[in-house]
Amino acid sequence: MKELTPLTFMEAVNGLQKSAVARAAIELDVFTHIARGCNTVESVANATQASIKGVRVLLDALTVLRLLHKQDNRYQLTDESALFLDRQSPRYMGDSVQFALSPFIVHAFLNFTQAVRIGGHAVTSAGTVEAEHEVWVAYAQAMLPIAMPQAVATAELAGRVTSILDIAAGHGMFGIQILLRNPEARCVAIDWPAVLEFATANAAQAGVAGRWQGLPGDAFVADPGQGFDAVLLPNFLHHFSAEDCIAMLCRMHAAMVPQGRLFVVEMIPNDNRVTPSAPAWFATMMLASTPAGDAYTLPEYTAMLQESGFTAPSLHPVPGSARSIMVSRKQPANELW
Amino acid sequence: MKELTPLTFMEAVNGLQKSAVARAAIELDVFTHIARGCNTVESVANATQASIKGVRVLLDALTVLRLLHKQDNRYQLTDESALFLDRQSPRYMGDSVQFALSPFIVHAFLNFTQAVRIGGHAVTSAGTVEAEHEVWVAYAQAMLPIAMPQAVATAELAGRVTSILDIAAGHGMFGIQILLRNPEARCVAIDWPAVLEFATANAAQAGVAGRWQGLPGDAFVADPGQGFDAVLLPNFLHHFSAEDCIAMLCRMHAAMVPQGRLFVVEMIPNDNRVTPSAPAWFATMMLASTPAGDAYTLPEYTAMLQESGFTAPSLHPVPGSARSIMVSRKQPANELW
């Protein structure tokens, strides 16, 4: 019989060390330096102004994590680190550590046992869903490269659209991508004022500023008007209780034209809640960082949508992403009677 | 071509979350409750006085980590968690989180980027090698179940011995296991006073108190006397610079009889420093938590030992452990001439 070891457990316990190594690599920008030809400990240490010993330990640890290759004391990027972790790459997403390991999120996970006890975020009263929480500016900036494939997939699903409402727009890219494919369409984007500054810049850069309007405020309160034929809820509902999700969905229902379509982008685990690993694991982030958010399953989202006057959603996985897009239609009034 | 995703990087970044889940599981003792027959979210929540929702997220996350099985909404221990994480098991080692995620170690890894910059522990001046550092009491207690197979393997290698010196003895078990196999032998054990209290209790419990003597103090300063035929350096040298290791080895040399044997227990990566993963990774712990410690390779230890008057070591892996035992002899005086 194979000797049992506590390796699975120790791997989990030592996870913090992996976070630390990943963050140090981004903060010192070692992938970018290696991409530029620094391929030894000495040359990376010189480029980063860090110690020889520290860089040696860091590069070897990154090799153990399979984020670098090492041969004959020379280091090379893997295909993944070349595409996502070299700051010169258009798909660079290393700054996601600024959100994933922000002081707020670190503090939330250092108090995770208490979150399990009380069933939600244990440090401040409202967690990340507190009004104008500072974390969302970093999030919008850091997540843009990760969100882009989701935004493109959503825009392709949306097809022809005239009037878009983008809820908690963040970087704004979900609405902007639809505007780019619909030259006559207009978009109203709701988010906290500090976040909207970043979205406004992105809209201008995309050349759609004249058809894009930011509406600063709380998505549960702000009045966007009516007549939208596409409402976007990207990575939003998971932060809230089912009751709050239904309240939001009913508000969206009222803002939409008959047969208008709702696009909900989410991490959706299977009904067993333990596969696939990324959306299943996402429940820990919601427990740690929000009072009542969750990684809801498809039946749970379906129930919320139907209770709010929408059809059962069609489900569309986003290629190369752990997220899916749910598309629902506003039910015609006569079906509600 | 397969679509590239940043999964390897995100797994590393999210490591903190795994640490948090593992710690919560131990602090709420969920493995022990499941072993006792609580196999649903509700029954574990009831037994731990924690929320239904929090426990659901925790148990599902432990399933994703492969520390539990889940079927039909019932949870079961894996073979590994039954052996190592059920508090009723004689090989329970869940309390290792008290050391691995102690406030000191967490703080050290939250400052890892700075450790890379300066080449060593970045928070306090001396890290864990500070005099009488509080972390060592928790360490000695938490690591005893993990160290036991190493202590048994060392005692079996030692065979017949009469006079043992156990350096930074911790729980004391390395010396105690040799005493149990050598009814006439005596042991002197050096460690900080607070740690020795735990070792003293272990010696008494093993029935060897009359042949076991604690010597409180700094292993680099305390005078243990002379004439030892076995000196134990378990999990000690990695905390220090090569220069300090050699200074310590020269002190040991002076305390030993001719042909006396030195037993050094260590995490030893291959010369490439990136395999096997556990000892290779161990360098990050030394960088984060000590001013000058390291995961030294076999050639590096061999050079230190030979410079201090010992033979090149024989290497003995400990079954079911990432550690190895190096055995060296004190060189006869005439070979030094």
PDB file of N, CA and C in Angstrom, chain B residues 212-269:
ATOM      1  N   TRP B 212      17.730  12.089  30.554  1.00  0.00           N
ATOM      2  CA  TRP B 212      17.545  13.209  29.617  1.00  0.00           C
ATOM      3  C   TRP B 212      17.703  14.513  30.370  1.00  0.00           C
ATOM      4  N   GLN B 213      18.551  15.399  29.865  1.00  0.00           N
ATOM      5  CA  GLN B 213      18.801  16.649  30.588  1.00  0.00           C
ATOM      6  C   GLN B 213      18.647  17.829  29.643  1.00  0.00           C
ATOM      7  N   GLY B 214      17.779  18.753  29.999  1.00  0.00           N
ATOM      8  CA  GLY B 214      17.613  19.960  29.204  1.00  0.00           C
ATOM      9  C   GLY B 214      18.670  20.986  29.567  1.00  0.00           C
ATOM     10  N   LEU B 215      19.201  21.655  28.543  1.00  0.00           N
ATOM     11  CA  LEU B 215      20.182  22.725  28.773  1.00  0.00           C
ATOM     12  C   LEU B 215      19.624  23.981  28.117  1.00  0.00           C
ATOM     13  N   PRO B 216      18.982  24.857  28.912  1.00  0.00           N
ATOM     14  CA  PRO B 216      18.309  26.015  28.313  1.00  0.00           C
ATOM     15  C   PRO B 216      19.320  27.026  27.784  1.00  0.00           C
ATOM     16  N   GLY B 217      19.055  27.564  26.600  1.00  0.00           N
ATOM     17  CA  GLY B 217      19.931  28.611  26.095  1.00  0.00           C
ATOM     18  C   GLY B 217      20.054  28.592  24.590  1.00  0.00           C
ATOM     19  N   ASP B 218      20.997  29.401  24.112  1.00  0.00           N
ATOM     20  CA  ASP B 218      21.272  29.595  22.701  1.00  0.00           C
ATOM     21  C   ASP B 218      22.250  28.508  22.250  1.00  0.00           C
ATOM     22  N   ALA B 219      21.873  27.733  21.244  1.00  0.00           N
ATOM     23  CA  ALA B 219      22.718  26.619  20.799  1.00  0.00           C
ATOM     24  C   ALA B 219      24.075  27.087  20.298  1.00  0.00           C
ATOM     25  N   PHE B 220      24.170  28.369  19.917  1.00  0.00           N
ATOM     26  CA  PHE B 220      25.456  28.889  19.443  1.00  0.00           C
ATOM     27  C   PHE B 220      26.372  29.287  20.597  1.00  0.00           C
ATOM     28  N   VAL B 221      25.830  29.292  21.828  1.00  0.00           N
ATOM     29  CA  VAL B 221      26.581  29.807  22.975  1.00  0.00           C
ATOM     30  C   VAL B 221      26.685  28.783  24.096  1.00  0.00           C
ATOM     31  N   ALA B 222      25.601  28.058  24.367  1.00  0.00           N
ATOM     32  CA  ALA B 222      25.551  27.148  25.513  1.00  0.00           C
ATOM     33  C   ALA B 222      26.682  26.116  25.430  1.00  0.00           C
ATOM     34  N   ASP B 223      27.252  25.755  26.569  1.00  0.00           N
ATOM     35  CA  ASP B 223      28.336  24.766  26.614  1.00  0.00           C
ATOM     36  C   ASP B 223      27.788  23.426  27.085  1.00  0.00           C
ATOM     37  N   PRO B 224      27.642  22.462  26.176  1.00  0.00           N
ATOM     38  CA  PRO B 224      27.060  21.174  26.550  1.00  0.00           C
ATOM     39  C   PRO B 224      28.072  20.212  27.152  1.00  0.00           C
ATOM     40  N   GLY B 225      29.350  20.586  27.215  1.00  0.00           N
ATOM     41  CA  GLY B 225      30.391  19.654  27.641  1.00  0.00           C
ATOM     42  C   GLY B 225      30.963  18.897  26.457  1.00  0.00           C
ATOM     43  N   GLN B 226      31.596  17.741  26.723  1.00  0.00           N
ATOM     44  CA  GLN B 226      32.295  17.010  25.658  1.00  0.00           C
ATOM     45  C   GLN B 226      31.983  15.528  25.715  1.00  0.00           C
ATOM     46  N   GLY B 227      32.538  14.784  24.747  1.00  0.00           N
ATOM     47  CA  GLY B 227      32.484  13.322  24.779  1.00  0.00           C
ATOM     48  C   GLY B 227      31.234  12.721  24.172  1.00  0.00           C
ATOM     49  N   PHE B 228      30.506  13.470  23.368  1.00  0.00           N
ATOM     50  CA  PHE B 228      29.298  12.918  22.738  1.00  0.00           C
ATOM     51  C   PHE B 228      29.673  12.024  21.555  1.00  0.00           C
ATOM     52  N   ASP B 229      29.000  10.885  21.452  1.00  0.00           N
ATOM     53  CA  ASP B 229      29.246  10.045  20.269  1.00  0.00           C
ATOM     54  C   ASP B 229      28.134  10.178  19.226  1.00  0.00           C
ATOM     55  N   ALA B 230      27.081  10.920  19.564  1.00  0.00           N
ATOM     56  CA  ALA B 230      26.036  11.221  18.569  1.00  0.00           C
ATOM     57  C   ALA B 230      25.558  12.649  18.788  1.00  0.00           C
ATOM     58  N   VAL B 231      25.631  13.456  17.750  1.00  0.00           N
ATOM     59  CA  VAL B 231      25.103  14.825  17.819  1.00  0.00           C
ATOM     60  C   VAL B 231      23.984  14.948  16.790  1.00  0.00           C
ATOM     61  N   LEU B 232      22.840  15.482  17.232  1.00  0.00           N
ATOM     62  CA  LEU B 232      21.659  15.615  16.379  1.00  0.00           C
ATOM     63  C   LEU B 232      21.443  17.078  16.027  1.00  0.00           C
ATOM     64  N   LEU B 233      21.308  17.354  14.754  1.00  0.00           N
ATOM     65  CA  LEU B 233      20.985  18.708  14.286  1.00  0.00           C
ATOM     66  C   LEU B 233      19.736  18.608  13.410  1.00  0.00           C
ATOM     67  N   PRO B 234      18.575  18.379  14.050  1.00  0.00           N
ATOM     68  CA  PRO B 234      17.368  18.174  13.240  1.00  0.00           C
ATOM     69  C   PRO B 234      16.695  19.494  12.874  1.00  0.00           C
ATOM     70  N   ASN B 235      16.559  19.745  11.575  1.00  0.00           N
ATOM     71  CA  ASN B 235      15.822  20.918  11.087  1.00  0.00           C
ATOM     72  C   ASN B 235      16.348  22.207  11.709  1.00  0.00           C
ATOM     73  N   PHE B 236      17.648  22.345  11.710  1.00  0.00           N
ATOM     74  CA  PHE B 236      18.281  23.469  12.400  1.00  0.00           C
ATOM     75  C   PHE B 236      19.141  24.309  11.458  1.00  0.00           C
ATOM     76  N   LEU B 237      20.057  23.662  10.732  1.00  0.00           N
ATOM     77  CA  LEU B 237      21.053  24.422   9.966  1.00  0.00           C
ATOM     78  C   LEU B 237      20.419  25.336   8.921  1.00  0.00           C
ATOM     79  N   HIS B 238      19.271  24.943   8.346  1.00  0.00           N
ATOM     80  CA  HIS B 238      18.675  25.737   7.266  1.00  0.00           C
ATOM     81  C   HIS B 238      18.323  27.162   7.688  1.00  0.00           C
ATOM     82  N   HIS B 239      18.245  27.414   8.993  1.00  0.00           N
ATOM     83  CA  HIS B 239      17.895  28.759   9.442  1.00  0.00           C
ATOM     84  C   HIS B 239      19.036  29.759   9.317  1.00  0.00           C
ATOM     85  N   PHE B 240      20.261  29.297   9.002  1.00  0.00           N
ATOM     86  CA  PHE B 240      21.433  30.146   9.168  1.00  0.00           C
ATOM     87  C   PHE B 240      22.260  30.248   7.889  1.00  0.00           C
ATOM     88  N   SER B 241      23.122  31.256   7.860  1.00  0.00           N
ATOM     89  CA  SER B 241      24.064  31.402   6.748  1.00  0.00           C
ATOM     90  C   SER B 241      25.060  30.249   6.776  1.00  0.00           C
ATOM     91  N   ALA B 242      25.718  29.993   5.653  1.00  0.00           N
ATOM     92  CA  ALA B 242      26.735  28.932   5.599  1.00  0.00           C
ATOM     93  C   ALA B 242      27.827  29.199   6.635  1.00  0.00           C
ATOM     94  N   GLU B 243      28.193  30.457   6.834  1.00  0.00           N
ATOM     95  CA  GLU B 243      29.233  30.794   7.812  1.00  0.00           C
ATOM     96  C   GLU B 243      28.797  30.388   9.215  1.00  0.00           C
ATOM     97  N   ASP B 244      27.550  30.716   9.563  1.00  0.00           N
ATOM     98  CA  ASP B 244      27.060  30.350  10.891  1.00  0.00           C
ATOM     99  C   ASP B 244      26.919  28.832  11.025  1.00  0.00           C
ATOM    100  N   CYS B 245      26.510  28.169   9.943  1.00  0.00           N
ATOM    101  CA  CYS B 245      26.421  26.705   9.990  1.00  0.00           C
ATOM    102  C   CYS B 245      27.795  26.103  10.294  1.00  0.00           C
ATOM    103  N   ILE B 246      28.823  26.639   9.629  1.00  0.00           N
ATOM    104  CA  ILE B 246      30.170  26.106   9.854  1.00  0.00           C
ATOM    105  C   ILE B 246      30.620  26.381  11.287  1.00  0.00           C
ATOM    106  N   ALA B 247      30.304  27.560  11.805  1.00  0.00           N
ATOM    107  CA  ALA B 247      30.648  27.864  13.200  1.00  0.00           C
ATOM    108  C   ALA B 247      29.987  26.858  14.139  1.00  0.00           C
ATOM    109  N   MET B 248      28.716  26.555  13.889  1.00  0.00           N
ATOM    110  CA  MET B 248      28.007  25.595  14.729  1.00  0.00           C
ATOM    111  C   MET B 248      28.613  24.200  14.587  1.00  0.00           C
ATOM    112  N   LEU B 249      28.923  23.801  13.345  1.00  0.00           N
ATOM    113  CA  LEU B 249      29.485  22.467  13.118  1.00  0.00           C
ATOM    114  C   LEU B 249      30.853  22.329  13.795  1.00  0.00           C
ATOM    115  N   CYS B 250      31.649  23.398  13.799  1.00  0.00           N
ATOM    116  CA  CYS B 250      32.950  23.342  14.480  1.00  0.00           C
ATOM    117  C   CYS B 250      32.765  23.179  15.993  1.00  0.00           C
ATOM    118  N   ARG B 251      31.739  23.845  16.549  1.00  0.00           N
ATOM    119  CA  ARG B 251      31.439  23.662  17.979  1.00  0.00           C
ATOM    120  C   ARG B 251      31.060  22.209  18.248  1.00  0.00           C
ATOM    121  N   MET B 252      30.249  21.617  17.362  1.00  0.00           N
ATOM    122  CA  MET B 252      29.829  20.230  17.549  1.00  0.00           C
ATOM    123  C   MET B 252      31.040  19.294  17.472  1.00  0.00           C
ATOM    124  N   HIS B 253      31.910  19.583  16.499  1.00  0.00           N
ATOM    125  CA  HIS B 253      33.128  18.793  16.321  1.00  0.00           C
ATOM    126  C   HIS B 253      33.916  18.745  17.629  1.00  0.00           C
ATOM    127  N   ALA B 254      34.047  19.883  18.281  1.00  0.00           N
ATOM    128  CA  ALA B 254      34.821  19.953  19.521  1.00  0.00           C
ATOM    129  C   ALA B 254      34.152  19.191  20.659  1.00  0.00           C
ATOM    130  N   ALA B 255      32.826  19.034  20.584  1.00  0.00           N
ATOM    131  CA  ALA B 255      32.097  18.376  21.677  1.00  0.00           C
ATOM    132  C   ALA B 255      32.051  16.857  21.507  1.00  0.00           C
ATOM    133  N   MET B 256      32.565  16.343  20.381  1.00  0.00           N
ATOM    134  CA  MET B 256      32.383  14.926  20.054  1.00  0.00           C
ATOM    135  C   MET B 256      33.637  14.100  20.290  1.00  0.00           C
ATOM    136  N   VAL B 257      33.426  12.795  20.515  1.00  0.00           N
ATOM    137  CA  VAL B 257      34.544  11.852  20.578  1.00  0.00           C
ATOM    138  C   VAL B 257      35.045  11.609  19.147  1.00  0.00           C
ATOM    139  N   PRO B 258      36.270  11.129  19.003  1.00  0.00           N
ATOM    140  CA  PRO B 258      36.744  10.754  17.666  1.00  0.00           C
ATOM    141  C   PRO B 258      35.801   9.723  17.053  1.00  0.00           C
ATOM    142  N   GLN B 259      35.545   9.846  15.787  1.00  0.00           N
ATOM    143  CA  GLN B 259      34.649   8.933  15.066  1.00  0.00           C
ATOM    144  C   GLN B 259      33.179   9.088  15.478  1.00  0.00           C
ATOM    145  N   GLY B 260      32.888  10.090  16.330  1.00  0.00           N
ATOM    146  CA  GLY B 260      31.488  10.364  16.674  1.00  0.00           C
ATOM    147  C   GLY B 260      30.693  10.700  15.423  1.00  0.00           C
ATOM    148  N   ARG B 261      29.403  10.451  15.492  1.00  0.00           N
ATOM    149  CA  ARG B 261      28.573  10.668  14.302  1.00  0.00           C
ATOM    150  C   ARG B 261      27.623  11.846  14.487  1.00  0.00           C
ATOM    151  N   LEU B 262      27.470  12.570  13.393  1.00  0.00           N
ATOM    152  CA  LEU B 262      26.602  13.743  13.358  1.00  0.00           C
ATOM    153  C   LEU B 262      25.408  13.402  12.474  1.00  0.00           C
ATOM    154  N   PHE B 263      24.180  13.660  12.973  1.00  0.00           N
ATOM    155  CA  PHE B 263      22.950  13.379  12.218  1.00  0.00           C
ATOM    156  C   PHE B 263      22.254  14.710  11.912  1.00  0.00           C
ATOM    157  N   VAL B 264      22.255  15.076  10.657  1.00  0.00           N
ATOM    158  CA  VAL B 264      21.661  16.343  10.225  1.00  0.00           C
ATOM    159  C   VAL B 264      20.386  16.024   9.439  1.00  0.00           C
ATOM    160  N   VAL B 265      19.229  16.491   9.930  1.00  0.00           N
ATOM    161  CA  VAL B 265      17.954  16.246   9.244  1.00  0.00           C
ATOM    162  C   VAL B 265      17.561  17.525   8.520  1.00  0.00           C
ATOM    163  N   GLU B 266      17.305  17.415   7.219  1.00  0.00           N
ATOM    164  CA  GLU B 266      17.057  18.626   6.431  1.00  0.00           C
ATOM    165  C   GLU B 266      16.144  18.372   5.240  1.00  0.00           C
ATOM    166  N   MET B 267      15.541  19.452   4.742  1.00  0.00           N
ATOM    167  CA  MET B 267      14.940  19.522   3.418  1.00  0.00           C
ATOM    168  C   MET B 267      16.064  19.818   2.428  1.00  0.00           C
ATOM    169  N   ILE B 268      16.354  18.915   1.503  1.00  0.00           N
ATOM    170  CA  ILE B 268      17.497  19.090   0.605  1.00  0.00           C
ATOM    171  C   ILE B 268      17.036  19.017  -0.851  1.00  0.00           C
ATOM    172  N   PRO B 269      16.951  20.163  -1.532  1.00  0.00           N
ATOM    173  CA  PRO B 269      16.563  20.106  -2.947  1.00  0.00           C
ATOM    174  C   PRO B 269      17.702  19.528  -3.789  1.00  0.00           C
TER     175      PRO B 269
END
